């Protein structure tokens, strides 16, 4: 008989070749093929246990063949939740049972249309889409505002996709179906000519659009493509109609509209008939979807209003019971609504001028030299218009001086250095700073419009510096215009004409004695201020309430047992349940589209049905054929199989593997440590690391996500007994993107053998993308490969043991060594213990010693770290087999007895 030492050297010298010879044996090959063909046809754990050929094959692979008879016991093992420390398998001291349970998917996560994490992600994207919508509207409006000022020919619009899209969307026209030629003819049409192109070929939307431009028939312009009023009209239309929510810009437009129109209302019916005014009031007083008829009663009937809880809204208006205005609650017409509108246009022009000019200023002297800019700044920051240019210059360039005057905010809003030049930001104000200044000016206009209705005579106006400052700024009046002169300008047309300020006089309705005519109005100044303030506070609350309602409905619709197949998800709220309250809310399908930046036009229900039944991780599949990342991400947010039924989520690591890594990591973190405070701290730190690993892996959607997170890669390597300092990102990428089936790949030629199992554990393809291809119904590809490999290893050991038990013991120890993290493991495994006692010629009587003394003795001979090194393990086994050959010369085999649980002959 060949010696154990020689046999082990032959086998270990080329283990792959040794295993290949076993795999080529007819019986082994036949069993392997049967297992591979049938394991994922198993329906459930009972079906698996009932198929003796599959079941016994797996049990032998994991060294549990002596427990094959105990099916009830093994069923409890297979159904154990390895993520639960108190589960049956986790409570067993023999780790083979956990390994066996981890190799199968009998306790995989329940099928779910969306996991909690997927649902949270989608809802987060849905909610964020509204904020993004507002931001995008602002960005596009800013772009349009700047671009339109430079337009000199109609081609400048039709050839600029952003401007073209902006103006078309503003008027509810889908840019997809409008040719450049058609738009050119619309914009160059004379809307006053009944035979013009737009009047003959366009609908009301195109006519409204054409009215906002001043192109000649040949596409040129005589002056500007748009007046300030036209430009503002387009921007207002865009901000009111394109975003699906009331953005801050839309809120400002709504407020301006309300302020300009409310003074013209003479009857409650007129107010309710104006949907924009009615909507403003409902929003301001949180009335939700209150009908117009009910709103009318709220405004005219105090008892009815109080019954509904809208007493505040009733008190904010001065309507009699018959809908007329209470004449005793008078306001004043210092400005008519037309004059208010005209002044707003002037203010807008001043704002546009400021924003276009300030970003070109690179020296404080250039700014001071432009009175239009200095007036605007003084008004925006509440500085008196009489402040000298010298003082303003010092405020802008000297922070100490600015602080002395109380104008720190003014200094901070600009980027001037002490010498008057600008900082490294390159401009006097960035776009964001200019927008902030503009907001201050807009706030002053709002203040003016809210106050002007309460001004009963010119002296009240003159006494309010904020009002006079705005007037001087908007109408480009000299900063040193005295209050007396301003009063004369406002009340004396001749004086105003002589000073060149007829436009200022005409902008107000003061009589020569300075009085303003009393006018019966639905709101006094204070009521008006309260209403607009309430709107400013509540307009976004109303939108948030709508979002919250949609989210709550989505969660209810997506809750367990409600969605079992694709068709359940695609049902509308109206048809999915008997609840009528949610019929007007967005359907889950619509919310999902919006979350990923898609529309029903982009992805109709019929198309989404097919998409959701397709594999979004298949690079050659139906989803991938769209070449649209939005669609791919949308489909990956749900878990449906090709049959349309719900399945489990594709994750980078299965829960069972995560649990295995957690156990291994904790074991290695405390490896070789004695009980005490140091070990306790290491154990606590390991638990924290495991928790962080679980959280981090939940965010991993690709190999890049994993490899760029050092904490995750370090955890995985340590859990598998590898030193993280030896593997950089580039090396790990080569390993994970290798083809496991290619014997010449980096994984199979240069990487540590442990990586074959690690790569198999992760559900990444060779491109680094998540894939379903590695996931089996009962056993994943990696686990199946390991089962078959383990079967070959067990068979090799068994066959070698038939002729020489020492070889079997050596092969067994070499296989188990990398997973030994405690000397107690050796003491608890008779085969491992036999190898050590034989290798070091330890007396058999040591097994009767106290356990702690046995551990102390083993420490003198066994270094746990050495067991993680394959070369050192191989050296140890060569010593063992040599000693075994010396100590065992008879046919009786204690090694075989230990490994088989019986006696050999």
Tab-separated table of C-alpha atoms in Angstrom, residues 336-550:
chain	number	residue	atom	x	y	z
A	336	UNK	CA	-56.293	101.842	-10.224
A	337	UNK	CA	-55.733	98.205	-11.132
A	338	UNK	CA	-54.402	99.275	-14.539
A	339	UNK	CA	-51.974	101.669	-12.891
A	340	UNK	CA	-50.868	98.900	-10.508
A	341	UNK	CA	-50.280	96.593	-13.491
A	342	UNK	CA	-48.349	99.260	-15.348
A	343	UNK	CA	-46.128	99.936	-12.352
A	344	UNK	CA	-45.515	96.193	-11.970
A	345	UNK	CA	-44.373	96.091	-15.606
A	346	UNK	CA	-41.998	98.982	-14.942
A	347	UNK	CA	-40.630	97.178	-11.897
A	348	UNK	CA	-40.155	94.029	-13.949
A	349	UNK	CA	-38.253	95.986	-16.584
A	350	UNK	CA	-35.991	97.418	-13.884
A	351	UNK	CA	-35.401	93.907	-12.567
A	352	UNK	CA	-34.579	92.526	-16.015
A	353	UNK	CA	-32.163	95.377	-16.641
A	354	UNK	CA	-30.443	94.794	-13.325
A	355	UNK	CA	-30.034	91.043	-13.816
A	356	UNK	CA	-28.680	91.453	-17.335
A	357	UNK	CA	-26.193	94.186	-16.355
A	358	UNK	CA	-24.950	93.236	-12.909
A	359	UNK	CA	-23.321	90.021	-14.112
A	360	UNK	CA	-21.138	92.094	-16.478
A	361	UNK	CA	-19.817	94.439	-13.768
A	362	UNK	CA	-16.209	93.793	-12.753
A	363	UNK	CA	-15.410	97.086	-10.961
A	364	UNK	CA	-17.353	99.010	-8.350
A	365	UNK	CA	-16.912	102.297	-10.245
A	366	UNK	CA	-18.757	100.825	-13.236
A	367	UNK	CA	-21.654	99.969	-10.968
A	368	UNK	CA	-21.758	103.389	-9.266
A	369	UNK	CA	-21.719	105.056	-12.679
A	370	UNK	CA	-25.051	103.435	-13.603
A	371	UNK	CA	-27.877	105.102	-11.634
A	372	UNK	CA	-30.363	102.422	-12.730
A	373	UNK	CA	-28.273	99.859	-10.902
A	374	UNK	CA	-27.684	101.958	-7.796
A	375	UNK	CA	-31.367	102.855	-7.501
A	376	UNK	CA	-32.305	99.195	-7.762
A	377	UNK	CA	-29.802	98.155	-5.090
A	378	UNK	CA	-30.920	100.848	-2.659
A	379	UNK	CA	-34.539	99.866	-3.103
A	380	UNK	CA	-33.841	96.119	-2.821
A	381	UNK	CA	-31.988	96.516	0.485
A	382	UNK	CA	-34.130	99.243	2.035
A	383	UNK	CA	-31.406	101.872	1.762
A	384	UNK	CA	-32.570	105.489	1.401
A	385	UNK	CA	-32.359	106.692	-2.194
A	386	UNK	CA	-30.611	109.780	-0.795
A	387	UNK	CA	-27.602	107.673	0.228
A	388	UNK	CA	-24.665	109.145	-1.681
A	389	UNK	CA	-22.753	107.246	-4.338
A	390	UNK	CA	-19.610	107.600	-2.237
A	391	UNK	CA	-21.300	105.994	0.745
A	392	UNK	CA	-22.714	103.189	-1.380
A	393	UNK	CA	-19.260	102.539	-2.841
A	394	UNK	CA	-17.748	102.274	0.649
A	395	UNK	CA	-20.554	99.939	1.749
A	396	UNK	CA	-19.792	97.662	-1.206
A	397	UNK	CA	-16.015	97.605	-0.699
A	398	UNK	CA	-15.493	98.110	3.046
A	399	UNK	CA	-17.096	95.561	5.374
A	400	UNK	CA	-16.298	97.626	8.472
A	401	UNK	CA	-18.010	100.710	7.065
A	402	UNK	CA	-20.962	98.612	5.904
A	403	UNK	CA	-21.308	97.184	9.401
A	404	UNK	CA	-21.183	100.649	10.927
A	405	UNK	CA	-24.175	101.699	8.808
A	406	UNK	CA	-25.978	98.418	9.400
A	407	UNK	CA	-25.578	97.213	5.817
A	408	UNK	CA	-23.576	94.021	6.332
A	409	UNK	CA	-26.070	92.144	4.161
A	410	UNK	CA	-25.506	94.576	1.292
A	411	UNK	CA	-21.747	94.164	1.437
A	412	UNK	CA	-22.073	90.380	1.644
A	413	UNK	CA	-24.316	90.331	-1.435
A	414	UNK	CA	-21.476	91.536	-3.659
A	415	UNK	CA	-17.964	90.326	-4.438
A	416	UNK	CA	-16.004	93.585	-4.441
A	417	UNK	CA	-12.552	93.776	-2.907
A	418	UNK	CA	-11.258	96.800	-1.042
A	419	UNK	CA	-9.754	98.257	-4.229
A	420	UNK	CA	-13.069	98.052	-6.056
A	421	UNK	CA	-12.196	95.076	-8.215
A	422	UNK	CA	-14.067	91.799	-7.916
A	423	UNK	CA	-12.898	88.665	-6.148
A	424	UNK	CA	-11.945	85.422	-7.840
A	425	UNK	CA	-15.637	84.816	-8.509
A	426	UNK	CA	-15.099	87.087	-11.522
A	427	UNK	CA	-18.282	89.182	-11.298
A	428	UNK	CA	-19.831	91.696	-8.954
A	429	UNK	CA	-22.609	89.228	-8.241
A	430	UNK	CA	-23.114	85.637	-9.164
A	431	UNK	CA	-26.440	84.684	-10.710
A	432	UNK	CA	-27.587	83.401	-7.334
A	433	UNK	CA	-26.631	86.655	-5.585
A	434	UNK	CA	-28.360	88.710	-8.278
A	435	UNK	CA	-31.467	86.594	-7.872
A	436	UNK	CA	-31.406	87.227	-4.125
A	437	UNK	CA	-31.169	90.991	-4.686
A	438	UNK	CA	-34.010	90.755	-7.148
A	439	UNK	CA	-36.099	88.932	-4.550
A	440	UNK	CA	-35.649	91.881	-2.209
A	441	UNK	CA	-36.902	94.252	-4.889
A	442	UNK	CA	-39.873	91.985	-5.582
A	443	UNK	CA	-40.691	91.936	-1.881
A	444	UNK	CA	-40.779	95.731	-1.886
A	445	UNK	CA	-43.180	95.686	-4.862
A	446	UNK	CA	-45.406	93.240	-2.995
A	447	UNK	CA	-45.292	95.543	0.021
A	448	UNK	CA	-46.235	98.496	-2.166
A	449	UNK	CA	-49.165	96.682	-3.744
A	450	UNK	CA	-50.473	95.520	-0.398
A	451	UNK	CA	-50.293	99.024	1.084
A	452	UNK	CA	-51.462	101.230	-1.749
A	453	UNK	CA	-55.135	100.308	-1.237
A	454	UNK	CA	-55.000	101.802	2.267
A	455	UNK	CA	-53.413	105.118	1.175
A	456	UNK	CA	-56.121	107.767	1.513
A	457	UNK	CA	-53.899	110.775	0.746
A	458	UNK	CA	-50.483	111.564	-0.674
A	459	UNK	CA	-48.993	112.466	2.704
A	460	UNK	CA	-49.450	108.883	3.908
A	461	UNK	CA	-47.497	107.688	0.893
A	462	UNK	CA	-44.700	110.229	1.337
A	463	UNK	CA	-44.364	109.279	4.996
A	464	UNK	CA	-43.518	105.667	4.059
A	465	UNK	CA	-39.891	105.528	2.849
A	466	UNK	CA	-40.311	102.022	1.408
A	467	UNK	CA	-43.085	103.281	-0.854
A	468	UNK	CA	-41.220	106.388	-2.025
A	469	UNK	CA	-37.998	104.437	-2.532
A	470	UNK	CA	-39.772	102.032	-4.857
A	471	UNK	CA	-41.343	104.870	-6.823
A	472	UNK	CA	-38.002	106.613	-7.298
A	473	UNK	CA	-36.335	103.380	-8.313
A	474	UNK	CA	-38.998	102.176	-10.753
A	475	UNK	CA	-39.455	105.549	-12.453
A	476	UNK	CA	-35.724	106.397	-12.502
A	477	UNK	CA	-36.101	109.541	-10.461
A	478	UNK	CA	-32.991	111.283	-9.078
A	479	UNK	CA	-32.042	110.016	-5.649
A	480	UNK	CA	-32.072	113.549	-4.247
A	481	UNK	CA	-35.673	114.216	-5.276
A	482	UNK	CA	-37.156	115.739	-2.153
A	483	UNK	CA	-40.358	114.548	-0.541
A	484	UNK	CA	-41.935	117.936	-1.309
A	485	UNK	CA	-41.066	117.645	-5.001
A	486	UNK	CA	-42.333	114.056	-5.113
A	487	UNK	CA	-45.609	115.175	-3.536
A	488	UNK	CA	-45.975	117.905	-6.162
A	489	UNK	CA	-45.168	115.476	-8.959
A	490	UNK	CA	-47.873	113.099	-7.725
A	491	UNK	CA	-50.554	115.776	-7.370
A	492	UNK	CA	-49.703	118.464	-9.995
A	493	UNK	CA	-49.539	117.376	-13.668
A	494	UNK	CA	-47.934	120.669	-14.716
A	495	UNK	CA	-45.194	120.416	-12.134
A	496	UNK	CA	-44.604	116.800	-13.073
A	497	UNK	CA	-44.391	117.722	-16.768
A	498	UNK	CA	-41.931	120.511	-16.084
A	499	UNK	CA	-39.681	118.069	-14.223
A	500	UNK	CA	-40.034	115.397	-16.911
A	501	UNK	CA	-42.041	113.033	-14.741
A	502	UNK	CA	-45.455	113.018	-16.351
A	503	UNK	CA	-45.355	109.201	-16.287
A	504	UNK	CA	-45.081	109.271	-12.507
A	505	UNK	CA	-48.061	111.578	-12.160
A	506	UNK	CA	-50.105	109.409	-14.493
A	507	UNK	CA	-49.209	106.307	-12.520
A	508	UNK	CA	-51.299	107.535	-9.566
A	509	UNK	CA	-54.801	108.908	-9.002
A	510	UNK	CA	-54.259	111.608	-6.401
A	511	UNK	CA	-56.444	114.717	-6.619
A	512	UNK	CA	-54.833	118.146	-6.523
A	513	UNK	CA	-55.502	118.331	-2.785
A	514	UNK	CA	-53.582	115.066	-2.324
A	515	UNK	CA	-56.583	112.910	-1.553
A	516	UNK	CA	-57.283	109.515	-3.040
A	517	UNK	CA	-60.834	108.650	-3.986
A	518	UNK	CA	-62.601	106.269	-1.644
A	519	UNK	CA	-63.582	103.027	-3.300
A	520	UNK	CA	-65.751	100.241	-2.040
A	521	UNK	CA	-63.629	97.099	-2.152
A	522	UNK	CA	-63.883	93.488	-0.963
A	523	UNK	CA	-60.762	93.817	1.203
A	524	UNK	CA	-59.075	96.522	3.197
A	525	UNK	CA	-55.294	96.855	3.285
A	526	UNK	CA	-54.872	94.732	6.408
A	527	UNK	CA	-57.222	92.058	5.136
A	528	UNK	CA	-55.342	92.016	1.856
A	529	UNK	CA	-52.000	91.704	3.614
A	530	UNK	CA	-53.265	88.845	5.777
A	531	UNK	CA	-54.612	86.971	2.755
A	532	UNK	CA	-51.390	87.262	0.765
A	533	UNK	CA	-49.323	86.322	3.816
A	534	UNK	CA	-51.502	83.262	4.366
A	535	UNK	CA	-51.121	82.269	0.738
A	536	UNK	CA	-47.333	82.582	0.957
A	537	UNK	CA	-47.336	80.253	3.954
A	538	UNK	CA	-49.844	77.721	2.693
A	539	UNK	CA	-49.497	77.403	-1.070
A	540	UNK	CA	-46.780	74.774	-0.758
A	541	UNK	CA	-48.568	73.156	2.189
A	542	UNK	CA	-51.446	72.370	-0.119
A	543	UNK	CA	-49.057	70.743	-2.560
A	544	UNK	CA	-47.375	68.789	0.228
A	545	UNK	CA	-50.748	67.556	1.409
A	546	UNK	CA	-51.441	66.317	-2.102
A	547	UNK	CA	-48.054	64.565	-2.211
A	548	UNK	CA	-48.636	63.018	1.214
A	549	UNK	CA	-52.062	61.764	0.140
A	550	UNK	CA	-50.607	60.230	-3.011
